[in-house]
């Protein structure tokens, strides 16, 4: 009787079953915390907007202000390096001031999220000014102010996310933040696909950027309220 050929070995698993179950459980604990889930959504929307700005703001200004292309290249680089850095540091500092605990008072960590709420709301008229202005100088001024107002979210976001979760899932939470960047990276592709269908770049950015800031402001505010309720329950 002919012998059957031996079965090929099973492909090695990327994670042992116990480790995979532990990873899934950690991610479940992150998503089960309401404020953390809202923060993850807010950061995804905010990054979705940021990738669109990073990829398409330069082509937009070259298209709409071609006579100032070299000036814009220098100014935009300085705005990103200086304005973005100042906004990030100032946002973290202001968030720390808002959440400082006073003796005998309840924890106020949720108040730090008011910084990205305010920054996102300020960005709506500023980006409308940058995108709709037909004159170069006002558009550039609005762009600088938009960078100063808009990049203040990262410090309060990170602080609030860690504060809402136990330390043993901080790594899982950060991994989830990075994984969601894949979704955020879709904004430049979406804009490019719509441009191929004939949608004007100015119209798309005028809708996408302010809308993203409005949605992220609403999500940061909802996360702040959820965090406040979590603080109240923890204080009982």
Short mmCIF file of C-alpha atoms in Angstrom, two decimals:
data_model
loop_
_atom_site.label_atom_id
_atom_site.label_comp_id
_atom_site.label_asym_id
_atom_site.label_seq_id
_atom_site.Cartn_x
_atom_site.Cartn_y
_atom_site.Cartn_z
CA UNK A 1 0.00 0.00 0.00
CA UNK A 2 1.56 3.35 -1.03
CA UNK A 3 2.53 5.67 1.77
CA UNK A 4 0.86 9.06 1.87
CA UNK A 5 3.25 12.03 1.69
CA UNK A 6 3.85 13.71 5.01
CA UNK A 7 1.79 16.79 5.77
CA UNK A 8 3.69 20.06 5.40
CA UNK A 9 4.42 21.82 8.68
CA UNK A 10 2.00 24.51 9.73
CA UNK A 11 3.24 28.04 9.10
CA UNK A 12 4.61 29.65 12.21
CA UNK A 13 2.22 31.97 14.02
CA UNK A 14 3.17 35.61 14.34
CA UNK A 15 2.06 35.52 17.96
CA UNK A 16 1.55 32.60 20.31
CA UNK A 17 -2.16 32.14 21.08
CA UNK A 18 -1.76 33.39 24.65
CA UNK A 19 0.06 36.54 23.49
CA UNK A 20 -2.53 37.19 20.77
CA UNK A 21 -5.34 36.84 23.30
CA UNK A 22 -3.53 39.23 25.64
CA UNK A 23 -3.10 41.81 22.87
CA UNK A 24 -6.78 41.60 21.95
CA UNK A 25 -7.75 41.96 25.62
CA UNK A 26 -5.53 45.05 26.01
CA UNK A 27 -7.04 46.68 22.93
CA UNK A 28 -10.49 45.83 24.25
CA UNK A 29 -9.72 47.58 27.54
CA UNK A 30 -8.60 50.68 25.63
CA UNK A 31 -11.71 50.80 23.47
CA UNK A 32 -14.01 50.07 26.43
CA UNK A 33 -13.00 53.38 28.03
CA UNK A 34 -15.34 55.97 26.55
CA UNK A 35 -13.01 58.96 26.79
CA UNK A 36 -10.15 56.97 25.25
CA UNK A 37 -12.33 55.85 22.33
CA UNK A 38 -13.42 59.43 21.67
CA UNK A 39 -9.83 60.64 21.88
CA UNK A 40 -8.73 58.03 19.35
CA UNK A 41 -11.49 59.15 16.97
CA UNK A 42 -10.58 62.80 17.47
CA UNK A 43 -6.89 62.18 16.75
CA UNK A 44 -7.78 60.19 13.63
CA UNK A 45 -9.93 63.01 12.26
CA UNK A 46 -7.33 65.61 13.19
CA UNK A 47 -4.57 63.61 11.50
CA UNK A 48 -6.80 63.08 8.46
CA UNK A 49 -6.93 66.85 8.13
CA UNK A 50 -3.21 67.24 8.83
CA UNK A 51 -2.17 64.83 6.09
CA UNK A 52 -4.41 66.66 3.62
CA UNK A 53 -2.80 69.97 4.56
CA UNK A 54 0.70 68.53 4.34
CA UNK A 55 0.15 67.02 0.91
CA UNK A 56 -2.01 69.63 -0.81
CA UNK A 57 -1.40 73.07 0.73
CA UNK A 58 1.72 73.63 -1.40
CA UNK A 59 0.03 72.67 -4.71
CA UNK A 60 -2.94 74.81 -3.73
CA UNK A 61 -0.89 77.96 -3.13
CA UNK A 62 1.14 77.40 -6.28
CA UNK A 63 -2.09 77.07 -8.23
CA UNK A 64 -3.86 80.05 -6.70
CA UNK A 65 -0.86 82.36 -6.16
CA UNK A 66 1.65 81.33 -8.86
CA UNK A 67 3.47 84.68 -8.81
CA UNK A 68 4.40 84.11 -5.14
CA UNK A 69 5.51 80.49 -5.36
CA UNK A 70 9.06 81.07 -4.08
CA UNK A 71 7.87 83.32 -1.26
CA UNK A 72 5.34 80.74 -0.19
CA UNK A 73 7.93 77.94 -0.15
CA UNK A 74 10.10 79.88 2.30
CA UNK A 75 7.20 81.09 4.42
CA UNK A 76 5.51 77.70 4.61
CA UNK A 77 8.68 75.99 5.76
CA UNK A 78 9.15 78.58 8.50
CA UNK A 79 5.49 78.37 9.52
CA UNK A 80 5.65 74.60 9.91
CA UNK A 81 8.96 74.61 11.77
CA UNK A 82 8.35 77.59 14.03
CA UNK A 83 4.58 77.99 14.20
CA UNK A 84 3.91 74.28 14.59
CA UNK A 85 6.57 73.91 17.29
CA UNK A 86 5.35 76.93 19.24
CA UNK A 87 1.76 75.72 19.03
CA UNK A 88 2.64 72.20 20.19
CA UNK A 89 4.66 73.41 23.18
CA UNK A 90 2.16 76.12 24.12
CA UNK A 91 -0.75 73.69 23.88
CA UNK A 92 0.92 71.25 26.24
CA UNK A 93 1.86 73.99 28.67
CA UNK A 94 -1.63 75.49 28.71
CA UNK A 95 -3.17 72.05 29.16
CA UNK A 96 -0.93 71.44 32.18
CA UNK A 97 -2.02 74.75 33.72
CA UNK A 98 -5.68 73.88 33.27
CA UNK A 99 -5.43 70.45 34.87
CA UNK A 100 -3.37 71.40 37.93
CA UNK A 101 -5.05 70.05 41.02
CA UNK A 102 -5.68 72.39 43.90
CA UNK A 103 -5.85 71.09 47.49
CA UNK A 104 -9.35 69.97 48.37
CA UNK A 105 -10.60 70.24 44.80
CA UNK A 106 -11.73 67.47 42.46
CA UNK A 107 -9.44 66.30 39.67
CA UNK A 108 -9.79 68.47 36.58
CA UNK A 109 -7.84 66.51 33.97
CA UNK A 110 -10.75 66.84 31.55
CA UNK A 111 -10.21 70.61 31.34
CA UNK A 112 -6.96 70.13 29.42
CA UNK A 113 -8.96 68.94 26.41
CA UNK A 114 -10.54 72.37 26.10
CA UNK A 115 -7.25 73.45 24.49
CA UNK A 116 -7.69 71.35 21.32
CA UNK A 117 -11.39 72.22 21.29
CA UNK A 118 -10.58 75.94 21.17
CA UNK A 119 -7.71 75.44 18.73
CA UNK A 120 -9.84 73.43 16.32
CA UNK A 121 -12.66 75.97 16.41
CA UNK A 122 -10.25 78.84 15.77
CA UNK A 123 -8.86 77.00 12.77
CA UNK A 124 -12.20 76.97 10.96
CA UNK A 125 -12.34 80.71 10.06
CA UNK A 126 -8.55 80.88 9.69
CA UNK A 127 -8.45 78.12 7.11
CA UNK A 128 -11.44 79.60 5.31
CA UNK A 129 -9.49 82.85 5.11
CA UNK A 130 -6.34 81.10 3.87
CA UNK A 131 -8.23 79.16 1.21
CA UNK A 132 -10.70 81.78 0.02
CA UNK A 133 -8.58 84.92 0.04
CA UNK A 134 -7.60 86.04 -3.46
CA UNK A 135 -4.77 88.19 -2.11
CA UNK A 136 -1.53 86.49 -1.13
CA UNK A 137 -0.66 88.42 2.05
CA UNK A 138 -3.99 87.85 3.86
CA UNK A 139 -3.97 84.19 2.83
CA UNK A 140 -0.45 83.77 4.19
CA UNK A 141 -1.35 85.54 7.44
CA UNK A 142 -4.35 83.27 7.96
CA UNK A 143 -2.17 80.24 7.25
CA UNK A 144 0.34 81.24 9.93
CA UNK A 145 -2.43 81.79 12.49
CA UNK A 146 -3.99 78.46 11.53
CA UNK A 147 -0.71 76.66 12.25
CA UNK A 148 -0.39 78.48 15.58
CA UNK A 149 -3.93 77.55 16.58
CA UNK A 150 -4.14 74.07 15.10
CA UNK A 151 -1.08 72.20 16.34
CA UNK A 152 -1.88 72.60 20.05
CA UNK A 153 -3.79 69.32 20.27
CA UNK A 154 -1.09 66.69 20.58
CA UNK A 155 0.11 67.36 24.14
CA UNK A 156 -3.39 67.50 25.69
CA UNK A 157 -4.40 64.44 23.67
CA UNK A 158 -1.47 62.34 24.88
CA UNK A 159 -1.89 63.47 28.49
CA UNK A 160 -5.63 62.77 28.51
CA UNK A 161 -5.25 59.38 26.83
CA UNK A 162 -2.69 58.22 29.37
CA UNK A 163 -4.71 59.64 32.25
CA UNK A 164 -7.82 57.74 31.15
CA UNK A 165 -6.07 54.36 30.98
CA UNK A 166 -4.06 52.19 33.36
CA UNK A 167 -0.33 52.11 32.71
CA UNK A 168 -0.32 48.48 31.61
CA UNK A 169 -2.21 49.35 28.39
CA UNK A 170 -0.40 52.57 27.45
CA UNK A 171 1.67 50.69 24.88
CA UNK A 172 -1.42 49.12 23.33
CA UNK A 173 -3.11 52.52 23.18
CA UNK A 174 -0.12 54.07 21.42
CA UNK A 175 -0.01 51.18 18.97
CA UNK A 176 -3.68 51.75 18.21
CA UNK A 177 -3.01 55.46 17.64
CA UNK A 178 -0.29 54.56 15.13
CA UNK A 179 -2.48 51.96 13.41
CA UNK A 180 -5.26 54.52 12.93
CA UNK A 181 -2.79 56.72 11.04
CA UNK A 182 -3.37 54.35 8.11
CA UNK A 183 -6.93 55.67 7.93
CA UNK A 184 -5.72 59.26 8.28
CA UNK A 185 -3.26 58.76 5.43
CA UNK A 186 -6.17 58.26 3.10
CA UNK A 187 -6.98 61.97 2.84
CA UNK A 188 -4.31 62.86 0.22
CA UNK A 189 -5.40 59.88 -1.89
CA UNK A 190 -9.05 60.90 -1.59
CA UNK A 191 -8.30 64.44 -2.72
CA UNK A 192 -6.19 63.20 -5.62
CA UNK A 193 -8.94 60.84 -6.76
CA UNK A 194 -11.55 63.61 -6.64
CA UNK A 195 -9.27 65.96 -8.57
CA UNK A 196 -9.04 63.39 -11.35
CA UNK A 197 -12.83 63.53 -11.51
CA UNK A 198 -12.69 67.28 -12.04
CA UNK A 199 -13.44 68.57 -8.53
CA UNK A 200 -11.54 71.86 -7.97
CA UNK A 201 -8.80 71.71 -5.35
CA UNK A 202 -9.97 74.92 -3.67
CA UNK A 203 -13.49 73.53 -3.24
CA UNK A 204 -12.28 70.26 -1.76
CA UNK A 205 -9.91 71.85 0.74
CA UNK A 206 -12.52 74.45 1.71
CA UNK A 207 -14.89 71.64 2.63
CA UNK A 208 -12.50 69.03 4.02
CA UNK A 209 -10.24 71.12 6.28
CA UNK A 210 -12.83 73.23 8.15
CA UNK A 211 -15.19 70.25 8.43
CA UNK A 212 -12.41 68.08 9.88
CA UNK A 213 -11.62 70.76 12.45
CA UNK A 214 -15.29 71.06 13.39
CA UNK A 215 -15.65 67.29 13.82
CA UNK A 216 -12.42 67.01 15.83
CA UNK A 217 -13.54 69.89 18.09
CA UNK A 218 -16.83 68.08 18.76
CA UNK A 219 -15.00 64.83 19.51
CA UNK A 220 -12.48 66.49 21.83
CA UNK A 221 -15.35 68.17 23.68
CA UNK A 222 -17.20 64.87 23.99
CA UNK A 223 -14.00 63.24 25.27
CA UNK A 224 -13.61 66.02 27.85
CA UNK A 225 -17.14 65.44 29.14
CA UNK A 226 -16.62 61.68 29.23
CA UNK A 227 -13.36 62.15 31.12
CA UNK A 228 -15.14 64.39 33.64
CA UNK A 229 -17.69 61.67 34.31
CA UNK A 230 -14.91 59.11 34.74
CA UNK A 231 -13.18 61.41 37.24
CA UNK A 232 -16.41 61.79 39.20
CA UNK A 233 -16.93 58.03 39.36
CA UNK A 234 -13.32 57.50 40.47
CA UNK A 235 -13.72 60.10 43.24
CA UNK A 236 -16.74 58.38 44.81
#
